[in-house]
Amino acid sequence: MIYLDSAATSYHKPKQVAEAVYEAMLHMGNSGRSGHEISLTSSRTIFGARKKLAALFGMDDPAQVAFTSNSTQSLNIAISGLFGKGDHVITTAMEHNSVLRPLYREETEGMELTVIPCDEKGTVRYDMLEEAVRPNTKGIVCTHASNLTGNVVDIRRIGRFCRERGILFVVDASQTAGVFPLDMEEMCIDVLCFTGHKSLLGPQGTGGLCVRKGLEIPSFCVGGSGVQSYSRTHPSQMPTRLEAGTLNGHGIAGLSASLDWIQETGLAAIRKREQQRMRRFYEGVCEIPQVKVYGDFTAAERAPIVALNIGENPSEEVCDALAVRYGIATRGGAHCAPLMHEQLGTVSQGAVRFSFCYFTTEEEVEKAIQAVKEIAEEWT
Amino acid sequence: MRPKELCFLVAFHTTTEALALEDAARAAGVSGRLIPIPTQITAGCGLAWRMPISEKESMLRLLLECRLRYEDVYELTI
């Protein structure tokens, strides 16, 4: 199977990741629950992962990194904790449902929401930001890169825009963490939400949010913490404030190993190879007459995603043919980004998404191009 | 009864604070280890850093220099 669905989850992971999970399952207890070595091993592993993530995201305090199960949970914690009735929040049409649905839920409770549209290439209309701001605008929530088109958002620009106006900036880094440089301080990011299983190459069920020091997000879930047991309220200190119950220590051990691999390999090297694979595939398919590619390929950098359709063929049928006839794993249909599909006019057809990773070979890319050519010729 | 000795202890709000102190102590060569927090300090669960009373000054310096967060310090015979 040629795996070109990395935007959904990383399938090829450094072998150290699985090894670390296996070792953790053999040797790790429950973090923070006792002082014996089996518990401490877990505590140290988790703390080590916090330190690596803080370094990766330009934070000086590992305690500001709270672990969750995934980006969706992180975004729910941030959005429901920071915004509510009477607040106005701005987002974009590029967003995944993990941003949109928590915002829509707050909207039904009295929060005001503005969605900034995109142009025909799926790029956010930065020029519309200023006019969207209201006296009660409390935050902007946006993705770093579209999971559908791969277009990258200039978050440094939006971060500066927010900081100058005293607006909170929440970033969904699901498609970029581990590949693109992310510096919370420099990019004026207040909350960075990430998942561990995509470009961070860790296990599913890992993720988290990094919170700017001084910003207090209320506890989303309360309960076991390993500390302050007789208090009727959950501890207020980070990261325990946003973590309740036993953490996914085994998964976090795997994530810690993948962070080591990313550090050793280097973001620039990872990004360069992914960009090469993505660009080559784009060049190979964009000239096929029946193929329509979505997104802005004139941008200097973009997430390693190419979304396309072949004529009027339903995207899920193309996706199925790629899998069954060519052994190529892609994603078809809708991509949890309803507004992006509306903007691109692909609500009914969906799109076939090819997403690449560091481990994608040149040969695999050529085979995928050939497969698209053959389906396009046959299904016209 | 187990023989008791006077110790210096650091208690924490969170496990993360405890681990940060362990890191800093190891790096600075300050002795001690993490133990289950004694019930004399708090009836809750959690960890404390336990060290010989002779190391008290080194620890107080470390707490300041590394700007480590902690809940409180104690001298306790345990």
mmCIF file of N, CA and C in Angstrom, chain A residues 242-331:
data_model
loop_
_atom_site.group_PDB
_atom_site.id
_atom_site.type_symbol
_atom_site.label_atom_id
_atom_site.label_comp_id
_atom_site.label_asym_id
_atom_site.label_seq_id
_atom_site.Cartn_x
_atom_site.Cartn_y
_atom_site.Cartn_z
ATOM 1 N N LEU A 242 -5.403 21.914 33.600
ATOM 2 C CA LEU A 242 -6.086 21.466 32.381
ATOM 3 C C LEU A 242 -5.958 19.952 32.145
ATOM 4 N N GLU A 243 -5.473 19.251 33.159
ATOM 5 C CA GLU A 243 -5.339 17.793 33.023
ATOM 6 C C GLU A 243 -6.046 17.128 34.201
ATOM 7 N N ALA A 244 -6.989 16.278 33.939
ATOM 8 C CA ALA A 244 -7.642 15.542 35.027
ATOM 9 C C ALA A 244 -7.661 14.065 34.662
ATOM 10 N N GLY A 245 -7.383 13.237 35.630
ATOM 11 C CA GLY A 245 -7.348 11.796 35.375
ATOM 12 C C GLY A 245 -5.978 11.375 34.869
ATOM 13 N N THR A 246 -5.791 10.078 34.773
ATOM 14 C CA THR A 246 -4.505 9.530 34.337
ATOM 15 C C THR A 246 -4.213 9.939 32.894
ATOM 16 N N LEU A 247 -3.026 10.449 32.693
ATOM 17 C CA LEU A 247 -2.626 10.834 31.335
ATOM 18 C C LEU A 247 -2.305 9.589 30.513
ATOM 19 N N ASN A 248 -2.258 9.762 29.203
ATOM 20 C CA ASN A 248 -1.863 8.677 28.302
ATOM 21 C C ASN A 248 -0.333 8.587 28.323
ATOM 22 N N GLY A 249 0.184 8.121 29.442
ATOM 23 C CA GLY A 249 1.640 8.068 29.629
ATOM 24 C C GLY A 249 2.342 7.223 28.581
ATOM 25 N N HIS A 250 1.733 6.103 28.227
ATOM 26 C CA HIS A 250 2.349 5.229 27.224
ATOM 27 C C HIS A 250 2.427 5.937 25.872
ATOM 28 N N GLY A 251 1.359 6.604 25.528
ATOM 29 C CA GLY A 251 1.346 7.349 24.264
ATOM 30 C C GLY A 251 2.319 8.513 24.297
ATOM 31 N N ILE A 252 2.367 9.188 25.433
ATOM 32 C CA ILE A 252 3.259 10.351 25.553
ATOM 33 C C ILE A 252 4.725 9.897 25.473
ATOM 34 N N ALA A 253 5.006 8.688 25.948
ATOM 35 C CA ALA A 253 6.374 8.149 25.808
ATOM 36 C C ALA A 253 6.721 8.004 24.326
ATOM 37 N N GLY A 254 5.749 7.556 23.550
ATOM 38 C CA GLY A 254 5.955 7.440 22.103
ATOM 39 C C GLY A 254 6.138 8.804 21.464
ATOM 40 N N LEU A 255 5.313 9.751 21.906
ATOM 41 C CA LEU A 255 5.422 11.114 21.379
ATOM 42 C C LEU A 255 6.791 11.712 21.717
ATOM 43 N N SER A 256 7.256 11.425 22.899
ATOM 44 C CA SER A 256 8.562 11.931 23.319
ATOM 45 C C SER A 256 9.657 11.386 22.393
ATOM 46 N N ALA A 257 9.523 10.125 22.018
ATOM 47 C CA ALA A 257 10.507 9.521 21.100
ATOM 48 C C ALA A 257 10.413 10.155 19.711
ATOM 49 N N SER A 258 9.207 10.443 19.268
ATOM 50 C CA SER A 258 9.075 11.062 17.939
ATOM 51 C C SER A 258 9.620 12.490 17.964
ATOM 52 N N LEU A 259 9.468 13.167 19.087
ATOM 53 C CA LEU A 259 10.028 14.522 19.205
ATOM 54 C C LEU A 259 11.556 14.485 19.121
ATOM 55 N N ASP A 260 12.143 13.437 19.684
ATOM 56 C CA ASP A 260 13.602 13.272 19.559
ATOM 57 C C ASP A 260 13.995 13.089 18.093
ATOM 58 N N TRP A 261 13.210 12.269 17.397
ATOM 59 C CA TRP A 261 13.511 12.000 15.990
ATOM 60 C C TRP A 261 13.393 13.295 15.168
ATOM 61 N N ILE A 262 12.363 14.075 15.455
ATOM 62 C CA ILE A 262 12.151 15.338 14.728
ATOM 63 C C ILE A 262 13.317 16.298 15.007
ATOM 64 N N GLN A 263 13.727 16.334 16.254
ATOM 65 C CA GLN A 263 14.839 17.205 16.647
ATOM 66 C C GLN A 263 16.122 16.796 15.921
ATOM 67 N N GLU A 264 16.370 15.482 15.867
ATOM 68 C CA GLU A 264 17.594 14.985 15.214
ATOM 69 C C GLU A 264 17.538 15.195 13.693
ATOM 70 N N THR A 265 16.371 14.994 13.117
ATOM 71 C CA THR A 265 16.234 15.112 11.660
ATOM 72 C C THR A 265 16.188 16.569 11.224
ATOM 73 N N GLY A 266 15.519 17.380 12.005
ATOM 74 C CA GLY A 266 15.431 18.814 11.718
ATOM 75 C C GLY A 266 14.176 19.176 10.957
ATOM 76 N N LEU A 267 13.504 20.220 11.404
ATOM 77 C CA LEU A 267 12.260 20.659 10.759
ATOM 78 C C LEU A 267 12.515 21.013 9.293
ATOM 79 N N ALA A 268 13.634 21.672 9.045
ATOM 80 C CA ALA A 268 13.912 22.136 7.678
ATOM 81 C C ALA A 268 14.071 20.954 6.728
ATOM 82 N N ALA A 269 14.768 19.918 7.180
ATOM 83 C CA ALA A 269 14.986 18.740 6.326
ATOM 84 C C ALA A 269 13.671 18.005 6.087
ATOM 85 N N ILE A 270 12.856 17.906 7.120
ATOM 86 C CA ILE A 270 11.554 17.232 6.987
ATOM 87 C C ILE A 270 10.691 18.008 5.989
ATOM 88 N N ARG A 271 10.656 19.310 6.204
ATOM 89 C CA ARG A 271 9.806 20.168 5.373
ATOM 90 C C ARG A 271 10.253 20.128 3.905
ATOM 91 N N LYS A 272 11.578 20.186 3.723
ATOM 92 C CA LYS A 272 12.116 20.214 2.358
ATOM 93 C C LYS A 272 11.691 18.968 1.571
ATOM 94 N N ARG A 273 11.832 17.816 2.199
ATOM 95 C CA ARG A 273 11.471 16.586 1.483
ATOM 96 C C ARG A 273 9.968 16.526 1.217
ATOM 97 N N GLU A 274 9.186 16.902 2.209
ATOM 98 C CA GLU A 274 7.726 16.871 2.019
ATOM 99 C C GLU A 274 7.299 17.819 0.892
ATOM 100 N N GLN A 275 7.930 18.992 0.869
ATOM 101 C CA GLN A 275 7.602 19.970 -0.170
ATOM 102 C C GLN A 275 7.962 19.419 -1.546
ATOM 103 N N GLN A 276 9.104 18.753 -1.648
ATOM 104 C CA GLN A 276 9.530 18.160 -2.922
ATOM 105 C C GLN A 276 8.513 17.148 -3.415
ATOM 106 N N ARG A 277 8.096 16.266 -2.533
ATOM 107 C CA ARG A 277 7.126 15.230 -2.924
ATOM 108 C C ARG A 277 5.808 15.869 -3.365
ATOM 109 N N MET A 278 5.355 16.834 -2.568
ATOM 110 C CA MET A 278 4.081 17.484 -2.861
ATOM 111 C C MET A 278 4.157 18.259 -4.185
ATOM 112 N N ARG A 279 5.247 19.007 -4.386
ATOM 113 C CA ARG A 279 5.397 19.802 -5.617
ATOM 114 C C ARG A 279 5.483 18.894 -6.849
ATOM 115 N N ARG A 280 6.238 17.815 -6.743
ATOM 116 C CA ARG A 280 6.374 16.888 -7.881
ATOM 117 C C ARG A 280 5.018 16.297 -8.245
ATOM 118 N N PHE A 281 4.251 15.917 -7.227
ATOM 119 C CA PHE A 281 2.936 15.341 -7.505
ATOM 120 C C PHE A 281 2.047 16.382 -8.183
ATOM 121 N N TYR A 282 2.101 17.608 -7.648
ATOM 122 C CA TYR A 282 1.285 18.684 -8.225
ATOM 123 C C TYR A 282 1.641 18.887 -9.700
ATOM 124 N N GLU A 283 2.946 18.964 -9.978
ATOM 125 C CA GLU A 283 3.387 19.162 -11.368
ATOM 126 C C GLU A 283 2.915 18.023 -12.259
ATOM 127 N N GLY A 284 2.910 16.845 -11.709
ATOM 128 C CA GLY A 284 2.522 15.675 -12.485
ATOM 129 C C GLY A 284 1.034 15.599 -12.787
ATOM 130 N N VAL A 285 0.215 16.168 -11.927
ATOM 131 C CA VAL A 285 -1.240 16.028 -12.134
ATOM 132 C C VAL A 285 -1.914 17.298 -12.654
ATOM 133 N N CYS A 286 -1.276 18.444 -12.466
ATOM 134 C CA CYS A 286 -1.998 19.693 -12.763
ATOM 135 C C CYS A 286 -2.231 19.889 -14.260
ATOM 136 N N GLU A 287 -1.414 19.219 -15.079
ATOM 137 C CA GLU A 287 -1.585 19.389 -16.526
ATOM 138 C C GLU A 287 -2.566 18.389 -17.129
ATOM 139 N N ILE A 288 -3.020 17.441 -16.344
ATOM 140 C CA ILE A 288 -3.987 16.462 -16.869
ATOM 141 C C ILE A 288 -5.309 17.196 -17.075
ATOM 142 N N PRO A 289 -5.825 17.189 -18.307
ATOM 143 C CA PRO A 289 -6.980 18.046 -18.635
ATOM 144 C C PRO A 289 -8.185 17.881 -17.703
ATOM 145 N N GLN A 290 -8.481 16.662 -17.304
ATOM 146 C CA GLN A 290 -9.700 16.442 -16.508
ATOM 147 C C GLN A 290 -9.502 16.740 -15.019
ATOM 148 N N VAL A 291 -8.264 17.005 -14.643
ATOM 149 C CA VAL A 291 -7.975 17.164 -13.207
ATOM 150 C C VAL A 291 -8.086 18.616 -12.776
ATOM 151 N N LYS A 292 -8.796 18.821 -11.699
ATOM 152 C CA LYS A 292 -8.864 20.160 -11.098
ATOM 153 C C LYS A 292 -8.213 20.091 -9.723
ATOM 154 N N VAL A 293 -7.192 20.894 -9.520
ATOM 155 C CA VAL A 293 -6.483 20.919 -8.231
ATOM 156 C C VAL A 293 -6.937 22.155 -7.458
ATOM 157 N N TYR A 294 -7.107 21.989 -6.159
ATOM 158 C CA TYR A 294 -7.559 23.100 -5.310
ATOM 159 C C TYR A 294 -6.394 23.649 -4.481
ATOM 160 N N GLY A 295 -6.477 24.913 -4.155
ATOM 161 C CA GLY A 295 -5.439 25.496 -3.295
ATOM 162 C C GLY A 295 -4.488 26.390 -4.056
ATOM 163 N N ASP A 296 -3.655 27.079 -3.305
ATOM 164 C CA ASP A 296 -2.718 28.050 -3.883
ATOM 165 C C ASP A 296 -1.324 27.437 -3.956
ATOM 166 N N PHE A 297 -0.901 27.129 -5.175
ATOM 167 C CA PHE A 297 0.431 26.515 -5.348
ATOM 168 C C PHE A 297 1.482 27.553 -5.728
ATOM 169 N N THR A 298 1.084 28.823 -5.721
ATOM 170 C CA THR A 298 2.080 29.872 -5.959
ATOM 171 C C THR A 298 2.738 30.275 -4.646
ATOM 172 N N ALA A 299 2.138 29.878 -3.531
ATOM 173 C CA ALA A 299 2.693 30.237 -2.215
ATOM 174 C C ALA A 299 4.040 29.550 -2.018
ATOM 175 N N ALA A 300 4.939 30.241 -1.359
ATOM 176 C CA ALA A 300 6.290 29.706 -1.140
ATOM 177 C C ALA A 300 6.235 28.423 -0.319
ATOM 178 N N GLU A 301 5.415 28.408 0.694
ATOM 179 C CA GLU A 301 5.320 27.217 1.534
ATOM 180 C C GLU A 301 3.876 26.827 1.736
ATOM 181 N N ARG A 302 3.661 25.557 1.731
ATOM 182 C CA ARG A 302 2.317 25.046 1.958
ATOM 183 C C ARG A 302 2.442 23.672 2.611
ATOM 184 N N ALA A 303 1.375 23.248 3.254
ATOM 185 C CA ALA A 303 1.388 21.911 3.853
ATOM 186 C C ALA A 303 1.410 20.893 2.714
ATOM 187 N N PRO A 304 1.997 19.716 2.935
ATOM 188 C CA PRO A 304 2.190 18.752 1.853
ATOM 189 C C PRO A 304 0.914 18.019 1.458
ATOM 190 N N ILE A 305 -0.026 18.797 0.943
ATOM 191 C CA ILE A 305 -1.355 18.283 0.594
ATOM 192 C C ILE A 305 -1.690 18.727 -0.832
ATOM 193 N N VAL A 306 -2.236 17.806 -1.621
ATOM 194 C CA VAL A 306 -2.778 18.165 -2.930
ATOM 195 C C VAL A 306 -4.185 17.576 -2.994
ATOM 196 N N ALA A 307 -5.179 18.460 -3.073
ATOM 197 C CA ALA A 307 -6.568 18.008 -3.169
ATOM 198 C C ALA A 307 -7.039 18.230 -4.598
ATOM 199 N N LEU A 308 -7.710 17.235 -5.160
ATOM 200 C CA LEU A 308 -8.116 17.356 -6.564
ATOM 201 C C LEU A 308 -9.412 16.605 -6.818
ATOM 202 N N ASN A 309 -9.945 16.875 -7.992
ATOM 203 C CA ASN A 309 -11.050 16.073 -8.498
ATOM 204 C C ASN A 309 -10.774 15.730 -9.952
ATOM 205 N N ILE A 310 -11.332 14.620 -10.393
ATOM 206 C CA ILE A 310 -11.179 14.204 -11.787
ATOM 207 C C ILE A 310 -12.539 14.349 -12.455
ATOM 208 N N GLY A 311 -12.652 15.365 -13.309
ATOM 209 C CA GLY A 311 -13.931 15.645 -13.960
ATOM 210 C C GLY A 311 -15.029 15.800 -12.927
ATOM 211 N N GLU A 312 -16.161 15.195 -13.246
ATOM 212 C CA GLU A 312 -17.294 15.271 -12.319
ATOM 213 C C GLU A 312 -17.403 14.009 -11.460
ATOM 214 N N ASN A 313 -16.390 13.167 -11.550
ATOM 215 C CA ASN A 313 -16.466 11.899 -10.805
ATOM 216 C C ASN A 313 -16.513 12.139 -9.299
ATOM 217 N N PRO A 314 -17.385 11.421 -8.612
ATOM 218 C CA PRO A 314 -17.432 11.567 -7.151
ATOM 219 C C PRO A 314 -16.068 11.249 -6.541
ATOM 220 N N SER A 315 -15.625 12.075 -5.641
ATOM 221 C CA SER A 315 -14.274 11.926 -5.099
ATOM 222 C C SER A 315 -14.081 10.598 -4.376
ATOM 223 N N GLU A 316 -15.140 10.129 -3.724
ATOM 224 C CA GLU A 316 -14.974 8.877 -2.981
ATOM 225 C C GLU A 316 -14.801 7.680 -3.919
ATOM 226 N N GLU A 317 -15.353 7.797 -5.157
ATOM 227 C CA GLU A 317 -15.172 6.709 -6.133
ATOM 228 C C GLU A 317 -13.743 6.696 -6.655
ATOM 229 N N VAL A 318 -13.183 7.872 -6.858
ATOM 230 C CA VAL A 318 -11.777 7.976 -7.282
ATOM 231 C C VAL A 318 -10.881 7.424 -6.173
ATOM 232 N N CYS A 319 -11.200 7.820 -4.954
ATOM 233 C CA CYS A 319 -10.433 7.370 -3.784
ATOM 234 C C CYS A 319 -10.471 5.847 -3.697
ATOM 235 N N ASP A 320 -11.636 5.284 -3.935
ATOM 236 C CA ASP A 320 -11.792 3.829 -3.847
ATOM 237 C C ASP A 320 -11.018 3.133 -4.965
ATOM 238 N N ALA A 321 -11.070 3.708 -6.162
ATOM 239 C CA ALA A 321 -10.321 3.119 -7.290
ATOM 240 C C ALA A 321 -8.822 3.175 -7.013
ATOM 241 N N LEU A 322 -8.369 4.255 -6.463
ATOM 242 C CA LEU A 322 -6.938 4.377 -6.127
ATOM 243 C C LEU A 322 -6.528 3.288 -5.137
ATOM 244 N N ALA A 323 -7.391 3.032 -4.184
ATOM 245 C CA ALA A 323 -7.064 2.034 -3.154
ATOM 246 C C ALA A 323 -7.130 0.613 -3.709
ATOM 247 N N VAL A 324 -8.225 0.313 -4.413
ATOM 248 C CA VAL A 324 -8.466 -1.060 -4.843
ATOM 249 C C VAL A 324 -7.591 -1.445 -6.039
ATOM 250 N N ARG A 325 -7.483 -0.535 -6.990
ATOM 251 C CA ARG A 325 -6.748 -0.876 -8.219
ATOM 252 C C ARG A 325 -5.252 -0.618 -8.131
ATOM 253 N N TYR A 326 -4.875 0.392 -7.345
ATOM 254 C CA TYR A 326 -3.456 0.785 -7.329
ATOM 255 C C TYR A 326 -2.801 0.643 -5.949
ATOM 256 N N GLY A 327 -3.586 0.329 -4.972
ATOM 257 C CA GLY A 327 -3.027 0.219 -3.625
ATOM 258 C C GLY A 327 -2.536 1.546 -3.090
ATOM 259 N N ILE A 328 -3.252 2.607 -3.444
ATOM 260 C CA ILE A 328 -2.845 3.943 -2.990
ATOM 261 C C ILE A 328 -3.889 4.470 -1.999
ATOM 262 N N ALA A 329 -3.454 4.773 -0.805
ATOM 263 C CA ALA A 329 -4.369 5.233 0.247
ATOM 264 C C ALA A 329 -4.463 6.754 0.230
ATOM 265 N N THR A 330 -5.647 7.249 -0.069
ATOM 266 C CA THR A 330 -5.899 8.700 -0.017
ATOM 267 C C THR A 330 -7.189 8.903 0.775
ATOM 268 N N ARG A 331 -7.662 10.136 0.827
ATOM 269 C CA ARG A 331 -8.965 10.365 1.443
ATOM 270 C C ARG A 331 -9.873 11.070 0.442
#
